[in-house]
Structures are given as structure tokens and as C-alpha cells.
C-alpha positions in Angstrom: 99.0 69.8 30.2 99.4 71.3 33.9 96.8 72.9 36.1 97.9 76.5 36.7 99.9 77.1 39.9 100.3 80.0 42.6 103.1 81.4 40.5 100.5 82.0 37.8 98.9 84.4 39.9 101.1 85.9 42.6 102.7 89.4 42.3 106.1 89.9 42.4 107.3 90.8 46.0 109.4 93.9 44.9 106.8 95.0 42.8 104.1 94.8 45.6 106.2 96.6 48.1 106.5 99.4 45.4 103.0 99.5 44.9 102.3 99.9 49.0 104.9 102.6 49.2 107.3 100.1 51.3 104.1 99.2 53.6 103.7 95.5 54.4 99.6 96.0 54.2 99.2 92.5 53.4 101.9 90.7 55.8 100.7 89.2 59.1 101.9 90.9 62.2 104.3 89.0 64.4 101.5 88.4 67.0 98.8 87.4 64.6 101.3 84.8 63.0 102.3 83.7 66.3 98.6 83.1 67.4 97.9 81.3 64.0 100.7 78.8 64.2 99.2 78.0 68.0 95.7 77.7 66.6 94.4 73.9 66.5 92.8 74.4 63.3 96.2 75.5 61.8 97.7 72.5 62.8 94.7 70.1 61.8 95.2 71.6 58.3 98.9 70.9 58.0 100.2 74.1 59.5 103.0 75.5 57.4 103.0 72.6 54.7 99.3 72.7 53.7 98.3 76.4 54.6 100.9 78.3 52.8 101.0 78.7 49.1 104.5 78.4 47.6 104.9 79.1 43.7 104.4 75.5 42.5 101.5 74.7 44.7 97.7 74.6 43.9 95.6 77.5 45.4 92.4 76.6 47.3 89.0 77.8 46.4 88.7 81.5 47.3 85.8 82.1 49.5 84.0 85.6 50.3 85.2 85.5 54.2 89.0 85.2 53.2 89.6 88.3 54.6 87.9 87.7 58.1 88.8 84.0 58.4 92.7 84.2 58.4 92.8 84.3 62.1 90.8 81.0 62.4 93.5 78.9 60.1 91.0 78.4 57.5 92.6 80.5 54.7 95.8 80.1 52.4 98.6 82.6 53.0 101.3 83.5 50.5 104.8 82.1 51.6 107.6 84.7 51.6 111.3 84.4 52.5 112.4 85.0 56.1 112.2 87.2 58.0 109.0 88.3 56.3 105.9 86.7 57.8 103.2 85.1 55.3 100.9 87.4 53.9 97.3 87.5 52.4 96.6 87.3 48.8 96.5 90.9 47.4 93.0 91.8 45.9 94.6 91.7 42.4 95.8 87.8 43.1 92.4 87.1 44.1 90.9 88.7 40.9 93.2 86.2 39.1 92.3 83.2 41.1 89.1 83.6 39.8 89.8 84.1 36.1 89.3 88.1 36.2 92.2 89.2 33.4 94.4 92.2 34.6 92.3 94.8 32.5 89.7 94.4 35.0 90.0 97.7 37.2 90.1 97.6 40.9 88.9 100.6 42.8 91.8 102.6 44.1 93.3 101.6 47.6 92.4 104.4 50.2 95.3 105.8 52.1 93.5 105.4 55.2 92.3 102.1 56.4 93.1 99.9 53.4 92.1 96.8 55.4 88.5 97.6 54.7 89.1 97.9 51.2 90.7 94.7 50.4 88.1 92.9 52.7 85.6 94.2 50.6 87.2 93.0 47.2 88.1 89.9 49.0 84.3 89.2 49.5 83.3 90.3 46.0 85.8 87.9 44.4 84.8 85.1 46.8 81.1 85.6 45.7 82.1 86.1 42.0 81.6 83.5 39.2 84.9 82.9 36.9 84.6 84.9 33.9 86.4 82.2 31.5 83.9 79.8 33.0 81.0 81.9 32.2 82.3 82.5 28.5 82.8 78.8 28.0 79.4 78.1 29.3 77.5 80.5 27.3 78.7 78.7 24.0 77.4 75.4 25.3 73.9 77.1 26.3 73.6 79.5 23.0 75.0 77.0 20.3 71.4 74.9 20.3 69.9 78.2 19.7 71.9 78.9 16.6 73.5 82.0 18.5 77.2 81.0 18.2 79.1 78.7 15.9 80.3 75.4 17.2 81.7 76.7 20.4 84.4 79.0 18.8 83.5 82.2 20.1 83.2 81.4 23.8 86.2 79.1 23.9 88.3 82.0 22.4 86.8 84.4 25.1 87.3 81.7 27.9 91.1 81.3 26.7 91.7 85.1 26.2 90.1 85.8 29.8 92.0 82.8 31.5 95.5 84.0 29.8 94.5 87.7 31.0 94.1 86.5 34.5 97.7 85.1 34.7 100.4 87.1 36.2 102.3 89.2 33.5 105.9 87.5 34.0 104.0 84.2 33.2 101.5 85.3 30.8 104.1 85.2 28.0 105.5 81.8 28.7 102.1 80.2 28.6 101.2 81.9 25.5 104.1 80.2 23.7 103.4 76.7 25.2 99.8 77.0 24.1 100.8 78.4 20.5 103.1 75.3 20.4 100.2 72.9 21.1 97.7 74.5 18.7 
């Protein structure tokens, strides 16, 4: 089996623009992107090759300061086709990276100052524990006490949560692959 890739969590660019009423709230400004490309840390981390997330790339660990560390060259960004600059991960993508299923409801994005909203969500998800991991560990911890039966409920819950955290366009494909391996 293959490890999940960025395409498993990324939102469709067209849908994202519709969701934000055509406003590019996650994209870096020209000035911000120019400054980032000139930073020593960006170059040290591999610049566009290692810092930008492409569809087939593994994503780095999400950290609580994601929303505030972009300018320092510490965080991955989502690559986009020119002429668009790279963008931040959306809060939904961050939730998926951490294993939160799409059924997990995010607070509604305010019309005024959305950057405060997504920074708060970046911090929350960066400090969170992955729900599929919690489900899997719960079985290991509760089985010796006789509270679960041979890891089935935790494994099943963990798999359901993990699949729920995959972008809808990839979820069905992964379900078919998993079903074929059972």
C-alpha cells in the first residue's frame, strides 16, 4: 500500500474559488511570495522543490503556528498553476491532514477578516491529536480490560475516520482499492 499523498486532502481549485466567492483568501500576495523566495530559510529548505506541495507529494507535519510561520519559509504551501501564486492549506485541508473526517463541522468563515478565522483553525488542528490514531489506540488500551473485542471496533472506527478525511474526489477510489484488498 502507498502512503496518502497531497491529492488525498487537497480541495479542487475551482470549488475553492466558488466557496470563497472568487476571492483568493488563501493565496500569497505577489509581495509576500517575492519576499518568501528571497528568504534564506526558503532556499535552505529547498525552495519550490521541497516547500511546495504537489499532488503526488507527502505533506509535512501540520504545526500550530502554520498560519503565522509562512513568511519565515517554515511551512509547506500548495502549488498552483501560473499565474496564481502558491496558497496556504485551507482549514478543511488541515483537518483532513490530521485525520478529521469531512463530517467534522468547521465554524463558519466570517466575511470580515477571515485570516483570524483560519489562523485560529490552523492552531487548533496543529495542536490536535489525529482521530483515527485515537480510535486505533483505544482498542489497544481497552482490549486488555475486556472492553473491546480483538481490536475490531477501534480498527473499524479508525479506518472510517481516515477515509472520511480524504477529499471526496479521491474517497471512492480509495474505498474500491481497500475493498479489493480485504
